[in-house]
Amino acid sequence: MENWGLILGHYELLMVDRDYVNIARLSRVGNTVAHETVHMWFGDLITMDWWSDVFIKEGFAKYWSANAHAYAIPEQTAYAMDYTRFQVYLDALDFDCSPDHCKPMLSDTPPILGKIPYFKGSAILNLLSNVMSPETLQNGLRRYIRKNVNGVSNAEDLWASLTEVCAEDGVKDWEGKDLDVSVLMKEWSYGTSFPILKASATRDGKVTYQLEACLGNISDWKIPVFRGDGTSEKLLWFTGRNGSSPEWSPNLPLFAIDNVRASSFLRIQYDDLCWDDLLKNLKTAAKDHETQGQLLSDALFFARKGVYKWPKFLDLVRAINWEASLTQWRVAFSFMDTFYHNFRYHSEFDRIKMFMMALTQKVYRHIELLDQSKWEIQALRAQLQDHMCRIEHRSCLDQVNLEFQKFATQCANSRHGTAKCVGVAPDYRQSVYCYGLRQNPKSIELVESMRKYFAEKAIYFNRDGEKLLHAMSCINDTSKLNGYINLVISGELPETIIQYIGDNEVTGQLLFEHLNKNLKQRYSVALYWLFFALLLYPTGMFSSLLFSFKTLVDDGTLRRMRLSKTYHCFRTNKGYSLFEQMLLSLPGGCTVFSGEFDSWKFFPFYS
């Protein structure tokens, strides 16, 4: 936490071991220090007058920490500010459409320090920066600080200072009047969730927009939307249920895209006619990675909700000009991970792999030629390597095989960890250890020995211990893997290896067979890790798993397994609904794709 002139925190949030830290952890430490430093202005110099206004402390620190971080290391601005801010924006959309997290930004509803004041607060400040301009926002904040220095304040004090500078700088609202920030922020602050604009076209080419809410009731939002065609942008205001202006009744073709640069806080849903038109103009109207990332995120959101059919989403994937940008690939890795886990044991999985390889390999090859000192490039290259090796891309497997053999030779006699002998930067080590060991199974004793070294010696930082534990789950030796499960149950290995086995074991049967074989003998807390890993397995296994649960219910064994703790664990992750079905002995399974993947016509370029 911050104190005036003194930052206190857990050492893992403030310190790193440079021999072992990856880019994500390094950035997290830098961002934490920046976040707590911002609190010396927003939190210490001025303190909120009650917890309902915690946004003016935490939202500001979440937003401005990216600027502070980039100021300290300007050569890493693409990652420290641009990517980080986009990542926070997407997280804010997710949290604000989640029943578990959604609440008003200005509220003392528990939890006070939940996700909304931080993430939505940051996103709303980004919205204000775009509407007012960064310079006007900065001037307004200076005035706010001067007025309230060494005192307490609330959001209305902030809005008042911002309103004053808007009048001075000529910032106008939806009626052409000087912008009253308090009026603009009323629904964004005290309402819940965010708006969705639905664009629909008639056969004669007339487009209309309709307002919906992602969760709950529609609020009277005053929605700033930046519309851009790739060369210029203009700010439009959407008010009422249909926009209340001719700008929201255009005709096809649509040469511009709404919410460019993820500059507001909303999602836009297009019907098929508008979508086809948008794709035709995508390369000219959506040149920047933020706009492309926003379109991908919106489309993936609606596909997962069942609003879009998956071929519609994949049409956008095909139309995007994929480059070495984490902003694009953050969404790509999300949907490719979904495809991988839902089709990894499907008879047509080779088609899925061909699709993912074709999407990825151009950037995968090109990224080696780029500046590897840039965090964005190094982090993206590591994720691409892990992805390509996972889908058995030959050149990726050959590369990690060579690097693993060097590691095995150079680290064989190491008594001081892996950093000085592995020869690979920390971001790449997990894929090298995993897919290298899979190709060199005789090196398993070395990997086990090095993991044990870190378990005993790495007191303050995990270093490579968790990566080596993960690698142990990558071998194809079923007797070894079953042995690891038994070691978890006896308390000799961390429980996380069971989750890793579920991720990496190639048959799709091992964990289920182990559970089924030992169902009435193993009653330890490790059981819920088995369930979690099994949820990553294919649909066909759920009927057998449910049958096993029914057997337990019938003979009363289930009541002796401390399921309350298991149930609690599952409430906090994506496995909860399926686990609940198991407890109720109901039929269920993975229905993410609603059956439409029976047809492979959405892969026309691999038919």
Tab-separated table of C-alpha atoms in Angstrom, residues 142-149:
chain	number	residue	atom	x	y	z
A	142	ARG	CA	-4.652	20.380	-11.811
A	143	ARG	CA	-7.545	22.623	-10.844
A	144	TYR	CA	-9.159	19.822	-8.839
A	145	ILE	CA	-5.921	19.231	-6.920
A	146	ARG	CA	-5.403	22.925	-6.192
A	147	LYS	CA	-8.944	23.243	-4.848
A	148	ASN	CA	-8.844	20.151	-2.651
A	149	VAL	CA	-5.192	19.790	-1.676
